[in-house]
XYZ file of C-alpha atoms in Angstrom:
336
model
C 146.491 -170.961 -92.479
C 145.466 -173.268 -95.400
C 144.480 -176.754 -96.252
C 146.334 -179.514 -98.185
C 144.567 -182.694 -99.229
C 145.779 -185.863 -100.919
C 143.648 -188.681 -102.081
C 144.515 -192.381 -103.092
C 142.143 -194.455 -105.217
C 141.932 -198.266 -105.140
C 140.704 -199.977 -108.173
C 139.547 -203.253 -106.546
C 137.936 -204.466 -103.292
C 135.478 -202.585 -101.258
C 138.020 -199.886 -100.198
C 137.604 -197.179 -102.844
C 139.726 -194.235 -101.569
C 141.627 -192.766 -98.703
C 141.917 -188.976 -98.125
C 144.411 -187.145 -95.890
C 143.777 -183.489 -95.084
C 146.515 -181.395 -93.612
C 145.796 -178.003 -91.926
C 149.031 -176.105 -91.230
C 148.606 -172.757 -89.273
C 151.222 -170.128 -88.423
C 150.591 -167.077 -86.217
C 152.460 -164.403 -84.549
C 151.644 -162.838 -81.188
C 153.615 -160.070 -79.646
C 153.283 -158.456 -76.179
C 155.497 -155.645 -74.824
C 157.043 -155.661 -71.320
C 154.499 -153.635 -69.314
C 156.790 -153.566 -66.344
C 158.983 -150.997 -68.098
C 158.940 -147.540 -66.403
C 157.465 -145.445 -69.269
C 154.285 -147.444 -69.109
C 153.687 -146.456 -65.540
C 152.081 -149.675 -64.327
C 154.836 -150.803 -61.940
C 156.812 -149.014 -59.292
C 159.946 -150.023 -57.377
C 160.007 -149.121 -53.640
C 162.319 -149.555 -50.694
C 161.043 -150.633 -47.352
C 162.789 -150.978 -44.025
C 161.136 -153.918 -42.076
C 163.080 -154.478 -38.746
C 165.742 -151.861 -39.889
C 166.673 -153.894 -43.015
C 166.315 -152.190 -46.364
C 164.287 -154.267 -48.835
C 163.534 -153.364 -52.549
C 160.471 -154.594 -54.225
C 158.432 -154.099 -57.308
C 154.692 -153.896 -57.247
C 151.810 -152.916 -59.701
C 149.267 -150.405 -59.148
C 146.664 -152.869 -60.378
C 147.691 -156.022 -58.549
C 144.705 -155.886 -56.226
C 142.293 -154.672 -58.900
C 139.513 -156.622 -60.532
C 141.202 -156.783 -63.915
C 144.484 -158.270 -62.628
C 148.033 -157.126 -62.996
C 149.435 -156.229 -66.536
C 152.007 -158.963 -67.630
C 155.699 -158.368 -67.144
C 158.173 -159.345 -69.642
C 157.997 -159.059 -73.458
C 156.902 -161.890 -75.509
C 156.959 -162.574 -79.351
C 155.536 -166.021 -80.003
C 155.559 -167.650 -83.357
C 152.836 -170.303 -82.988
C 152.998 -173.393 -85.346
C 150.294 -176.188 -85.592
C 149.571 -178.914 -87.968
C 146.185 -180.585 -87.875
C 145.522 -183.883 -89.644
C 142.326 -185.548 -90.774
C 142.124 -189.047 -92.201
C 139.016 -190.808 -93.675
C 138.248 -193.499 -96.178
C 135.480 -194.290 -98.615
C 133.957 -197.845 -98.986
C 131.973 -199.203 -101.819
C 128.653 -200.803 -101.086
C 128.720 -204.357 -99.987
C 126.629 -207.176 -101.459
C 124.432 -207.070 -98.428
C 123.818 -203.278 -98.590
C 120.454 -202.160 -100.150
C 121.885 -198.685 -100.731
C 124.147 -197.960 -103.845
C 125.823 -194.966 -102.161
C 129.538 -195.076 -100.962
C 130.131 -195.079 -97.271
C 132.473 -192.675 -95.484
C 134.434 -193.957 -92.516
C 136.394 -191.400 -90.284
C 139.797 -192.894 -89.384
C 141.296 -189.954 -87.614
C 138.852 -187.135 -86.729
C 141.582 -184.721 -85.659
C 145.429 -185.203 -84.905
C 147.060 -181.906 -84.024
C 150.727 -181.143 -83.252
C 151.488 -177.667 -81.928
C 154.410 -175.660 -80.573
C 155.645 -172.144 -80.429
C 158.905 -170.227 -80.639
C 159.536 -167.171 -78.621
C 161.710 -164.638 -80.618
C 161.778 -162.140 -77.698
C 163.875 -164.192 -75.285
C 167.562 -165.422 -75.516
C 167.079 -168.832 -73.778
C 164.458 -171.600 -73.889
C 162.974 -170.382 -77.101
C 160.961 -173.363 -78.001
C 157.728 -174.183 -75.933
C 156.583 -177.751 -75.023
C 155.001 -179.643 -77.986
C 151.459 -180.725 -77.464
C 149.866 -183.603 -79.285
C 146.116 -184.068 -79.350
C 144.095 -186.889 -81.201
C 140.430 -187.424 -81.394
C 138.527 -190.226 -83.245
C 135.497 -192.455 -83.020
C 135.240 -196.219 -83.508
C 132.183 -198.010 -84.653
C 130.316 -194.689 -84.140
C 129.973 -195.503 -80.460
C 133.447 -195.409 -78.901
C 135.232 -192.067 -78.608
C 139.070 -192.060 -78.246
C 141.072 -189.032 -76.966
C 144.818 -188.913 -76.879
C 146.921 -186.232 -75.372
C 150.634 -185.822 -74.851
C 153.094 -183.266 -73.761
C 156.720 -183.344 -75.144
C 159.545 -181.415 -73.682
C 162.088 -180.420 -76.437
C 165.023 -179.648 -73.997
C 167.617 -181.887 -72.197
C 167.077 -182.317 -68.495
C 169.831 -182.015 -65.756
C 169.262 -185.121 -63.622
C 171.205 -183.527 -60.852
C 168.763 -180.728 -60.375
C 165.703 -182.088 -62.245
C 165.513 -178.864 -64.328
C 165.733 -178.280 -68.126
C 169.021 -176.859 -69.630
C 169.186 -174.792 -72.634
C 170.139 -177.600 -74.952
C 167.794 -179.158 -77.509
C 167.520 -183.010 -77.200
C 167.382 -183.207 -81.046
C 170.931 -181.829 -81.304
C 172.388 -184.894 -79.488
C 169.917 -187.715 -79.990
C 167.899 -186.659 -83.016
C 164.748 -187.015 -81.023
C 162.308 -184.129 -80.912
C 161.957 -184.367 -77.198
C 160.781 -186.597 -74.182
C 157.286 -187.259 -73.250
C 156.519 -185.687 -69.903
C 152.729 -186.398 -69.763
C 150.552 -188.731 -71.780
C 146.815 -189.605 -71.432
C 144.469 -191.841 -73.130
C 140.637 -191.717 -72.750
C 138.156 -194.199 -74.005
C 134.412 -193.589 -73.533
C 131.088 -194.874 -74.768
C 127.455 -194.208 -74.122
C 124.547 -196.651 -74.403
C 120.785 -195.864 -73.912
C 117.422 -197.538 -74.598
C 114.430 -195.501 -75.852
C 110.899 -196.282 -75.439
C 109.833 -193.921 -78.131
C 111.315 -193.209 -81.533
C 111.420 -189.453 -81.012
C 112.503 -188.897 -77.382
C 112.786 -185.535 -75.790
C 116.326 -184.329 -76.016
C 117.210 -181.059 -74.175
C 119.177 -178.590 -76.195
C 120.548 -175.044 -75.592
C 118.054 -173.546 -77.983
C 115.616 -171.138 -76.219
C 111.841 -171.075 -76.994
C 109.985 -167.885 -77.936
C 106.615 -166.858 -76.424
C 104.942 -167.484 -79.845
C 105.837 -171.218 -79.799
C 104.017 -172.114 -76.573
C 102.297 -170.350 -73.723
C 104.495 -172.162 -71.136
C 107.691 -171.034 -72.630
C 109.298 -170.004 -69.237
C 109.237 -173.359 -67.838
C 110.452 -175.051 -71.125
C 113.280 -172.571 -71.340
C 114.356 -173.429 -67.913
C 114.372 -177.162 -68.866
C 116.336 -176.482 -72.062
C 118.913 -174.233 -70.421
C 119.423 -176.543 -67.525
C 119.612 -180.110 -69.002
C 121.394 -181.494 -66.082
C 118.258 -180.750 -63.924
C 116.041 -182.543 -66.288
C 114.796 -186.076 -65.666
C 113.525 -187.716 -68.868
C 111.334 -190.693 -67.996
C 111.068 -191.671 -71.753
C 114.582 -193.098 -71.415
C 114.236 -196.514 -69.563
C 117.912 -196.681 -68.909
C 121.361 -195.172 -69.958
C 124.864 -196.019 -69.271
C 128.133 -194.187 -69.848
C 131.537 -195.637 -69.410
C 134.960 -193.973 -69.216
C 138.327 -195.445 -69.213
C 141.266 -193.042 -68.434
C 145.073 -193.685 -68.314
C 147.252 -190.898 -67.374
C 151.112 -191.235 -67.245
C 153.411 -188.425 -65.798
C 157.161 -188.431 -65.530
C 158.073 -187.386 -62.013
C 161.592 -186.384 -60.907
C 162.978 -188.186 -57.697
C 165.571 -185.935 -56.167
C 167.010 -188.555 -53.854
C 167.674 -191.014 -56.704
C 168.107 -188.443 -59.397
C 165.878 -190.488 -61.819
C 162.600 -190.023 -63.572
C 159.736 -192.382 -62.317
C 156.430 -192.993 -64.032
C 153.436 -192.063 -62.182
C 150.307 -193.737 -63.579
C 146.647 -193.112 -62.863
C 144.302 -195.705 -64.358
C 140.576 -195.683 -63.647
C 137.313 -196.990 -65.085
C 134.290 -194.802 -64.214
C 130.766 -195.339 -65.154
C 127.432 -193.511 -64.562
C 123.882 -193.839 -65.643
C 120.308 -194.045 -64.493
C 117.350 -196.561 -64.752
C 113.557 -196.233 -64.537
C 112.233 -198.280 -61.691
C 108.630 -197.188 -62.245
C 106.905 -194.466 -64.162
C 107.559 -192.127 -61.199
C 110.705 -193.527 -59.774
C 114.177 -193.046 -61.179
C 117.615 -194.234 -59.852
C 120.924 -192.810 -60.987
C 124.580 -193.669 -60.068
C 128.030 -192.656 -60.493
C 131.046 -194.751 -59.467
C 134.383 -196.403 -60.739
C 137.285 -198.401 -59.873
C 140.793 -197.181 -59.484
C 143.147 -199.927 -60.827
C 146.228 -198.386 -59.129
C 144.706 -197.784 -55.626
C 142.601 -200.963 -56.086
C 139.593 -199.298 -54.646
C 136.320 -197.716 -55.703
C 136.310 -194.062 -56.837
C 133.890 -191.405 -55.625
C 130.425 -193.054 -55.640
C 127.071 -191.377 -55.483
C 123.412 -192.560 -55.903
C 120.570 -190.360 -56.928
C 117.066 -191.212 -56.397
C 114.239 -189.139 -58.045
C 110.517 -189.182 -57.376
C 107.969 -187.415 -59.615
C 105.222 -185.890 -57.405
C 103.272 -184.302 -60.262
C 103.676 -180.524 -59.399
C 106.546 -181.401 -56.923
C 109.675 -183.508 -57.102
C 111.866 -185.207 -54.495
C 115.503 -186.059 -54.971
C 117.753 -188.014 -52.701
C 121.617 -187.605 -53.238
C 123.605 -190.196 -51.255
C 127.223 -191.064 -50.870
C 127.327 -194.435 -49.190
C 130.985 -194.813 -48.415
C 134.348 -193.133 -48.546
C 135.683 -190.144 -46.540
C 132.750 -187.896 -47.550
C 129.800 -189.849 -46.733
C 126.614 -187.709 -46.884
C 123.025 -187.574 -47.900
C 120.799 -184.854 -48.911
C 117.003 -184.934 -49.533
C 115.384 -182.082 -51.468
C 111.712 -181.484 -51.891
C 110.927 -178.718 -54.575
C 108.292 -177.340 -56.849
C 108.821 -178.199 -60.484
C 107.779 -174.772 -61.912
C 110.907 -172.713 -62.758
C 109.259 -169.602 -61.439
C 109.134 -171.231 -57.931
C 112.498 -172.830 -57.889
C 113.379 -170.991 -54.583
C 110.407 -172.751 -52.879
C 112.028 -175.906 -51.648
C 112.825 -177.885 -48.464
C 116.239 -179.340 -47.804
C 117.673 -181.789 -45.256
C 121.496 -182.431 -45.414
C 123.782 -184.426 -43.225
C 127.446 -184.899 -44.328
C 130.769 -185.994 -42.812
């Protein structure tokens, strides 16, 4: 692996330069065929159920905790190319700073595939495309696609050992593509809010490190009343090519949904959370939940409620806050 970079400078205007970084990578992975007799991992036996001789191959380890040794040799030549694109802007007339500003255009755009040298047919694997970037420092974009390089037999819906590039000069056909757009908004009462991390605390830092460690290592359980409200929005589109045997055609199957989640402080001791969305294809709401939290000083109360849908339920939990007494709790649950 290595890195190749190129930069183009602009003499006039606010745009100063554009830099493109390419990261090609090549690796070789080989795996022998562990089903060959000299390895001693598999055995072929003949059984006679109902008087009919049946031959089957089984592994001594197929019911073991570590799984079955893989059968079939494999020699994969893995190829990938990662791209990074950013630009540098000169300070505008309104900026008080004299430093240049870096703007990320494409954080990562990777194309990857592999070639199996150990087989005689279907040597090339599917081509995967992944792209990630951020807009306006708030909106995250994620693009994924899977490209099949082989031609398909529309009579059976299966690939045939002929590259699509040899006939149409196309690298392949897109079988699955997805686009995800997300953003998060939050309001802070204090300039330095408490943000749970995965960093543990040592006894020398505080005398109550066991409870703080529990909060830091379980951020999903932590309710921060210093954040009056927060909102996360996700928009997802997934397109998949589905083969219809009766018509012998490929049909697009599209999933398109907008989901949102967040919470809001009602009072200093009450917080209400929610998670829901809307499916644009089914034209209905997605799985919806409401969470109500009540701070009872040394105790806490939670109400988890699914108000509608096929899995309506509610669950009330009353528990002690201290991490050492997490097993001391009362629960009341009623579901569908």
